[in-house]
Short mmCIF file of N, CA, C and O in Angstrom, two decimals:
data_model
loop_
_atom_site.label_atom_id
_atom_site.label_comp_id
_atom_site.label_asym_id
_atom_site.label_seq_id
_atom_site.Cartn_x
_atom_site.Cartn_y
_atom_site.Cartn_z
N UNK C 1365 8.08 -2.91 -15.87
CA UNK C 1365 8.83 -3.23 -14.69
C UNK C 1365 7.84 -3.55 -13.57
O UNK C 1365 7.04 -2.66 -13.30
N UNK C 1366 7.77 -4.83 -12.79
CA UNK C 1366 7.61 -4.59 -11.63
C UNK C 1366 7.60 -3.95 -10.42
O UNK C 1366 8.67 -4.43 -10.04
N UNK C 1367 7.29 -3.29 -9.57
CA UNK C 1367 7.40 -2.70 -8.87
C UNK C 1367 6.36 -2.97 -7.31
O UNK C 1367 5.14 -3.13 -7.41
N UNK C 1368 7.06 -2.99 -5.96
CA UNK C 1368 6.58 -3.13 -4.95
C UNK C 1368 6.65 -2.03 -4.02
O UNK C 1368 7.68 -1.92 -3.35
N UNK C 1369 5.80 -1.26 -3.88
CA UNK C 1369 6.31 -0.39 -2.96
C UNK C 1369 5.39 -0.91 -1.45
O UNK C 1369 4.44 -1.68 -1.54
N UNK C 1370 5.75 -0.50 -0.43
CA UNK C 1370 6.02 -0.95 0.88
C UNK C 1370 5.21 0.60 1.72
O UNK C 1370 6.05 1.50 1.63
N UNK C 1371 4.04 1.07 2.37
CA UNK C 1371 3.62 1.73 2.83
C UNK C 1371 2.86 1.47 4.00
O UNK C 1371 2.04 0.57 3.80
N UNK C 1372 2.84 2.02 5.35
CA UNK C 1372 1.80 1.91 6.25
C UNK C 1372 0.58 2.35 6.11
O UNK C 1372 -0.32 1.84 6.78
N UNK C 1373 0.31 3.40 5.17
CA UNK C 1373 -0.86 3.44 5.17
C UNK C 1373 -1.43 3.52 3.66
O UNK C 1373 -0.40 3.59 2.98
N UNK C 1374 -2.18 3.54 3.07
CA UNK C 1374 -2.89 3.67 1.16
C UNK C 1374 -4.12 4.16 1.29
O UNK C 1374 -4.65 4.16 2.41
N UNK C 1375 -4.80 4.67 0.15
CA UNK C 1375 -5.97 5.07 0.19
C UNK C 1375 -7.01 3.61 0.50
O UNK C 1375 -6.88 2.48 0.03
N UNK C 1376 -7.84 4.05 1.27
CA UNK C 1376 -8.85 5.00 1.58
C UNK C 1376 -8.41 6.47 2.68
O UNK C 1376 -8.80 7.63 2.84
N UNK C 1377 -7.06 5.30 3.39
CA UNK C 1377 -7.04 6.50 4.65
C UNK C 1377 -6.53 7.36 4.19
O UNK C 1377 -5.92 7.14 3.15
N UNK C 1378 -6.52 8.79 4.79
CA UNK C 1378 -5.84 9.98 4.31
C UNK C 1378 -4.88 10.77 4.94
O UNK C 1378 -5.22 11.83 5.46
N UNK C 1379 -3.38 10.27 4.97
CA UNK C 1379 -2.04 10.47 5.50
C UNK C 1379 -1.64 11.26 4.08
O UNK C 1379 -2.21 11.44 3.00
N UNK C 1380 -0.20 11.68 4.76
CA UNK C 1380 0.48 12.56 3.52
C UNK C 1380 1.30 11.60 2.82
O UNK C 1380 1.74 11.64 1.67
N UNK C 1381 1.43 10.54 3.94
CA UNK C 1381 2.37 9.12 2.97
C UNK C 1381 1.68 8.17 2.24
O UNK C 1381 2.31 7.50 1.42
N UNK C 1382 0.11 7.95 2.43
CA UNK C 1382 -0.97 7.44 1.59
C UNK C 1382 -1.02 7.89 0.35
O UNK C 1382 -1.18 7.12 -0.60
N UNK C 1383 -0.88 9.21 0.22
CA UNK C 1383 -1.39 10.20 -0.60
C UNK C 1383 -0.12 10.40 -1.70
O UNK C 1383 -0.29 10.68 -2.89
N UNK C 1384 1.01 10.23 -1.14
CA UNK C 1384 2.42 10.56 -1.87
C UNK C 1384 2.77 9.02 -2.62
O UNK C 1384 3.19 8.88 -3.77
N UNK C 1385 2.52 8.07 -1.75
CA UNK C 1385 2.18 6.84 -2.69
C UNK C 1385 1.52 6.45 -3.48
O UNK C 1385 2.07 5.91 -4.44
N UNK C 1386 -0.03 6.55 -3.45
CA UNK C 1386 -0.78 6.85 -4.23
C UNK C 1386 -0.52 7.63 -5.93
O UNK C 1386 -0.84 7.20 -7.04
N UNK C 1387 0.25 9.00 -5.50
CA UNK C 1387 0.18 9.60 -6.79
C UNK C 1387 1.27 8.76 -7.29
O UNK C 1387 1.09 8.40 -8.46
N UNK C 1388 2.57 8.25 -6.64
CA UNK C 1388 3.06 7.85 -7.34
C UNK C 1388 2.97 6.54 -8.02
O UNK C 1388 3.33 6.35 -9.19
N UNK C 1389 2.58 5.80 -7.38
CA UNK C 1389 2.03 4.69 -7.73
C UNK C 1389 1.06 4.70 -9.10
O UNK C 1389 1.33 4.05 -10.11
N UNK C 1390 -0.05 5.53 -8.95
CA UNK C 1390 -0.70 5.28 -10.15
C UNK C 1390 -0.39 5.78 -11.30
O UNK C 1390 -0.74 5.26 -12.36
N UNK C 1391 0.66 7.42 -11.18
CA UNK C 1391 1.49 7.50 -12.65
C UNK C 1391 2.25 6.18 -13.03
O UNK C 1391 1.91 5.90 -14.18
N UNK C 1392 3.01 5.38 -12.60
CA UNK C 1392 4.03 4.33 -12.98
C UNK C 1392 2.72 3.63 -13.35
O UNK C 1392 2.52 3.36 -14.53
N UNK C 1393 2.05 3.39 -12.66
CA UNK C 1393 0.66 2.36 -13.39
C UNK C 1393 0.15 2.64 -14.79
O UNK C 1393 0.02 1.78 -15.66
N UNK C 1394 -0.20 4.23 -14.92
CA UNK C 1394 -0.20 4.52 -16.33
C UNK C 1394 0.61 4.49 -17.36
O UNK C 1394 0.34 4.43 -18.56
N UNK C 1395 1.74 4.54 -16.77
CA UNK C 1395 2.83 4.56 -17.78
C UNK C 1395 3.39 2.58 -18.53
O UNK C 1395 3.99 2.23 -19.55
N UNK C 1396 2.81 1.87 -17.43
CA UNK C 1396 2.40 0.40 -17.73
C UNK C 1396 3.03 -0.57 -17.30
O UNK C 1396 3.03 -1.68 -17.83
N UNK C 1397 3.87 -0.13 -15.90
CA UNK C 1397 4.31 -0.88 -14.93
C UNK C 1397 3.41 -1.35 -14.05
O UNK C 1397 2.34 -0.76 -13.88
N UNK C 1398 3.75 -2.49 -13.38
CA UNK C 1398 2.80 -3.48 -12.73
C UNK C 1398 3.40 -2.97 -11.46
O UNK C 1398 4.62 -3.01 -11.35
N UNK C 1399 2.61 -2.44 -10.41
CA UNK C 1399 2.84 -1.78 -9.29
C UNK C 1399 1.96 -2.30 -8.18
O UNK C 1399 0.78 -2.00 -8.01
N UNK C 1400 2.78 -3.23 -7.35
CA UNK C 1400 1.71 -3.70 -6.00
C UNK C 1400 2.25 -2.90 -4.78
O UNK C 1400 3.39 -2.48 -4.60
N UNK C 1401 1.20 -2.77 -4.00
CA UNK C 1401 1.55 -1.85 -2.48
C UNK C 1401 1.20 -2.68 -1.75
O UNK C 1401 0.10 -3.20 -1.88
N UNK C 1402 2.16 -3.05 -0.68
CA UNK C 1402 2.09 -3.91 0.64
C UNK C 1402 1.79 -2.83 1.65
O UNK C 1402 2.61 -1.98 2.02
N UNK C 1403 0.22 -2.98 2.14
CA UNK C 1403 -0.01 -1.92 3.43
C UNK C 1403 -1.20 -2.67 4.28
O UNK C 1403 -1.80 -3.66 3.87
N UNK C 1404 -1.45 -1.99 5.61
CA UNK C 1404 -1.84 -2.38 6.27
C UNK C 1404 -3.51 -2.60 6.13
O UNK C 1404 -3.94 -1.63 5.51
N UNK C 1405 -4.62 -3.55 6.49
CA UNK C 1405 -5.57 -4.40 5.98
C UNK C 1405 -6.49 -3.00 6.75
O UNK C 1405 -6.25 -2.72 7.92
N UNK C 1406 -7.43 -2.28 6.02
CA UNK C 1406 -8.31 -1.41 6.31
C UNK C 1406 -9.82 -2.08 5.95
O UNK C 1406 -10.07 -2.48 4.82
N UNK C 1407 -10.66 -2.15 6.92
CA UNK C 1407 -12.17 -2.62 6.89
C UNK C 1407 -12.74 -1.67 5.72
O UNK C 1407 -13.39 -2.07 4.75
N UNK C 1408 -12.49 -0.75 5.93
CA UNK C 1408 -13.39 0.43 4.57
C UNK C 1408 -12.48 0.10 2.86
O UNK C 1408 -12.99 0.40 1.78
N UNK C 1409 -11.23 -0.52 3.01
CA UNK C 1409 -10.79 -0.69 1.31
C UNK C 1409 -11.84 -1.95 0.75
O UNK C 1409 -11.98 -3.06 1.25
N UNK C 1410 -12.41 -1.46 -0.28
CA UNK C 1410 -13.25 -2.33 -0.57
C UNK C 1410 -12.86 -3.13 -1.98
O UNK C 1410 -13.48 -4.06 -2.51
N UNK C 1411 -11.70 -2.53 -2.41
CA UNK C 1411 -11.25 -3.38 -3.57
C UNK C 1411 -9.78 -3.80 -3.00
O UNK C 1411 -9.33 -3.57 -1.88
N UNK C 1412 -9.14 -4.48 -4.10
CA UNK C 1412 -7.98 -4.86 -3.94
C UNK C 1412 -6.80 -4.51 -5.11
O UNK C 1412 -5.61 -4.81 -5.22
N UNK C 1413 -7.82 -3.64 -5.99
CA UNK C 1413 -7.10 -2.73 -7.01
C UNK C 1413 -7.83 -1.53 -7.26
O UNK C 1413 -9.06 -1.45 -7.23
N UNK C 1414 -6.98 -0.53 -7.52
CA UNK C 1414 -7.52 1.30 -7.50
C UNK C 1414 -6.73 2.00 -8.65
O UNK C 1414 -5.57 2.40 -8.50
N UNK C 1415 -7.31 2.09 -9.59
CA UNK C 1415 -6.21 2.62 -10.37
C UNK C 1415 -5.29 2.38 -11.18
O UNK C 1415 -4.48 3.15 -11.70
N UNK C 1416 -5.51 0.80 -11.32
CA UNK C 1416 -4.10 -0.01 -11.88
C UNK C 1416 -3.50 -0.77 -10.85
O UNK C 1416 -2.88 -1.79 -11.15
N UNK C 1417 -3.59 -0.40 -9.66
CA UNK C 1417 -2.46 -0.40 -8.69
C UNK C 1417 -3.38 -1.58 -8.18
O UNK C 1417 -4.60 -1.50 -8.33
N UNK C 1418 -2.56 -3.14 -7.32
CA UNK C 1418 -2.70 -3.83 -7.27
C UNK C 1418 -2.37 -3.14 -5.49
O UNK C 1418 -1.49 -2.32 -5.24
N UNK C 1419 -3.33 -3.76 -4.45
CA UNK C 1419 -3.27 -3.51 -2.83
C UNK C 1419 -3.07 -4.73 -2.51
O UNK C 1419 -3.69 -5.61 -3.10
N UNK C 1420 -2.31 -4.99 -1.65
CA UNK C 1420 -2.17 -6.69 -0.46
C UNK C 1420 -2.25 -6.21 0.27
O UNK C 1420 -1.95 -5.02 0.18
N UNK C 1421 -2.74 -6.77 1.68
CA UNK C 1421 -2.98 -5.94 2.36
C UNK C 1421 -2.56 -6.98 3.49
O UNK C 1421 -2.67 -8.19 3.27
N UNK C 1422 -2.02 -6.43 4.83
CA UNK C 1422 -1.98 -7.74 5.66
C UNK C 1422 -2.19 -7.15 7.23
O UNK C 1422 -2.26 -5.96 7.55
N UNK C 1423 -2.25 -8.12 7.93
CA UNK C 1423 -3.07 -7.47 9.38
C UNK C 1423 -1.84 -6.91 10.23
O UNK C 1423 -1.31 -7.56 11.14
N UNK C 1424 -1.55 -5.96 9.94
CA UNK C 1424 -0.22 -5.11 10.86
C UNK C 1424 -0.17 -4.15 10.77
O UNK C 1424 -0.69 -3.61 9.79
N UNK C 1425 0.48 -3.43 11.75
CA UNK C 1425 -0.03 -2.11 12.02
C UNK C 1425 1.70 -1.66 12.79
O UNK C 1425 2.44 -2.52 13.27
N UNK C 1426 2.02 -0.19 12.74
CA UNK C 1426 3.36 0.46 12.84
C UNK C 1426 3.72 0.82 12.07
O UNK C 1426 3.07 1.28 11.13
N UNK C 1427 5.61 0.70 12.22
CA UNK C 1427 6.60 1.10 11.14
C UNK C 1427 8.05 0.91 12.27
O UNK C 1427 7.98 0.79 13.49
N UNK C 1428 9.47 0.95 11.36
CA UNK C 1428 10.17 1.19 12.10
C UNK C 1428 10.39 1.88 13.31
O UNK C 1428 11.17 1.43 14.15
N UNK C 1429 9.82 2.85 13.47
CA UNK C 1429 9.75 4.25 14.50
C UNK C 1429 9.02 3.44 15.64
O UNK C 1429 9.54 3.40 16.76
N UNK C 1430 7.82 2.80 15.39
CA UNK C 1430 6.82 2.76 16.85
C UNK C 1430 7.30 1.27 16.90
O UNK C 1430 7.71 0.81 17.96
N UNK C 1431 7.26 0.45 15.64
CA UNK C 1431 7.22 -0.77 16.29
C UNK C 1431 5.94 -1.33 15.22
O UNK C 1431 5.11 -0.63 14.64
N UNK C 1432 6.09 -2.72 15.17
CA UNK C 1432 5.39 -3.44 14.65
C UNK C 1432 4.27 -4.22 15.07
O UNK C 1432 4.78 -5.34 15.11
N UNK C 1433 3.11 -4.36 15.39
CA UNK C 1433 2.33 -5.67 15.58
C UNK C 1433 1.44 -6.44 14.80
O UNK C 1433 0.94 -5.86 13.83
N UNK C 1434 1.17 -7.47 14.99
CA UNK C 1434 0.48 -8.65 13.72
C UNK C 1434 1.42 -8.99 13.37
O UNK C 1434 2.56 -8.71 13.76
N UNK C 1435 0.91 -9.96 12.20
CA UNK C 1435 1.76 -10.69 11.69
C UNK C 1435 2.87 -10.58 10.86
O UNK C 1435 2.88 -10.92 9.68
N UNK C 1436 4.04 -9.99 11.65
CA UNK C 1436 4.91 -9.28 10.59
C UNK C 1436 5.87 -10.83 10.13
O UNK C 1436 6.79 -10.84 10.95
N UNK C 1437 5.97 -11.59 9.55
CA UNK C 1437 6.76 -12.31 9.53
C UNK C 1437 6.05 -12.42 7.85
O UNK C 1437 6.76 -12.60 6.85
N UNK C 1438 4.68 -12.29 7.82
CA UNK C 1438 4.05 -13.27 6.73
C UNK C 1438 4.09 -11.88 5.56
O UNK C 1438 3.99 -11.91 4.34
N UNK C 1439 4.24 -10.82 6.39
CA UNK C 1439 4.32 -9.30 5.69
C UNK C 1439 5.80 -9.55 5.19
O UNK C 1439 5.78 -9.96 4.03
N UNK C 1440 6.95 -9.44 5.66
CA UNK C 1440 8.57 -9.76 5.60
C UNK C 1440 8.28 -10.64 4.42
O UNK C 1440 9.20 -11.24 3.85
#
Protein backbone atom coordinates (compact mmCIF):
# COMPACT_ATOMS: atom_id res chain seq x y z
CA UNK A 1 0.00 0.00 0.00
CA UNK A 2 0.98 3.40 -0.48
CA UNK A 3 0.99 5.56 2.08
CA UNK A 4 1.51 9.51 2.72
CA UNK A 5 1.65 10.71 5.89
CA UNK A 6 1.64 14.57 6.37
CA UNK A 7 3.90 15.91 9.50
CA UNK A 8 5.47 19.28 10.61
CA UNK A 9 8.21 18.04 11.83
CA UNK A 10 10.54 14.27 11.02
CA UNK A 11 13.69 13.20 12.15
CA UNK A 12 16.46 14.77 12.49
CA UNK A 13 14.44 17.18 14.73
CA UNK A 14 13.29 15.84 17.98
CA UNK A 15 9.42 16.57 18.72
CA UNK A 16 7.07 13.93 20.17
CA UNK A 17 5.20 14.17 16.69
CA UNK A 18 8.62 13.54 14.74
CA UNK A 19 9.22 10.73 16.82
CA UNK A 20 5.53 9.13 16.79
CA UNK A 21 5.80 9.35 12.99
CA UNK A 22 8.87 8.09 12.62
CA UNK A 23 8.12 4.82 14.58
CA UNK A 24 5.28 4.54 12.71
CA UNK A 25 6.32 5.09 9.57
CA UNK A 26 9.22 2.81 9.53
CA UNK A 27 7.24 -0.35 10.97
CA UNK A 28 4.71 -0.01 7.80
CA UNK A 29 8.09 0.38 5.84
CA UNK A 30 9.18 -2.96 7.15
CA UNK A 31 6.27 -4.59 6.76
CA UNK A 32 6.67 -3.41 2.77
CA UNK A 33 4.54 -0.52 2.26
CA UNK A 34 5.87 2.41 0.36
CA UNK A 35 5.58 5.26 2.91
CA UNK A 36 6.44 9.01 1.95
CA UNK A 37 6.34 11.92 4.67
CA UNK A 38 5.56 15.42 3.50
CA UNK A 39 7.46 17.73 6.20
CA UNK A 40 9.06 20.72 6.53
CA UNK A 41 12.78 21.26 4.56
CA UNK A 42 15.52 20.98 7.56
CA UNK A 43 19.31 22.15 6.60
CA UNK A 44 20.73 19.20 8.94
CA UNK A 45 18.38 16.17 6.96
CA UNK A 46 20.96 14.98 4.91
CA UNK A 47 19.18 12.24 3.07
CA UNK A 48 15.93 12.03 1.50
CA UNK A 49 15.30 8.44 2.73
CA UNK A 50 15.80 6.93 6.49
CA UNK A 51 14.71 3.72 6.98
CA UNK A 52 12.70 2.82 4.01
CA UNK A 53 10.82 5.86 4.47
CA UNK A 54 10.93 8.16 1.55
CA UNK A 55 11.16 12.38 3.04
CA UNK A 56 9.86 15.43 0.59
CA UNK A 57 10.46 18.00 2.08
CA UNK A 58 9.21 21.57 1.20
CA UNK A 59 10.02 25.15 2.47
CA UNK A 60 7.08 25.74 5.10
CA UNK A 61 6.83 26.04 8.30
CA UNK A 62 3.40 25.89 10.95
CA UNK A 63 0.31 23.84 11.07
CA UNK A 64 -3.33 24.47 11.37
CA UNK A 65 -3.07 25.99 14.96
CA UNK A 66 -0.34 28.87 14.19
CA UNK A 67 -0.72 29.24 10.64
CA UNK A 68 1.21 28.51 7.65
CA UNK A 69 4.18 30.23 5.78
CA UNK A 70 6.13 29.37 2.44
CA UNK A 71 5.00 27.87 -0.08
CA UNK A 72 1.95 26.21 0.94
CA UNK A 73 0.17 25.86 -2.28
CA UNK A 74 3.07 23.62 -3.92
CA UNK A 75 2.91 21.54 -0.37
CA UNK A 76 -1.33 21.26 -0.89
Amino acid sequence: MKILHTVESYPPAQTGMAEVCRQISERLAEKGHDISVATTKLQEREKDEINGVKIIEFPISGNFVRGFKGDVEQYV
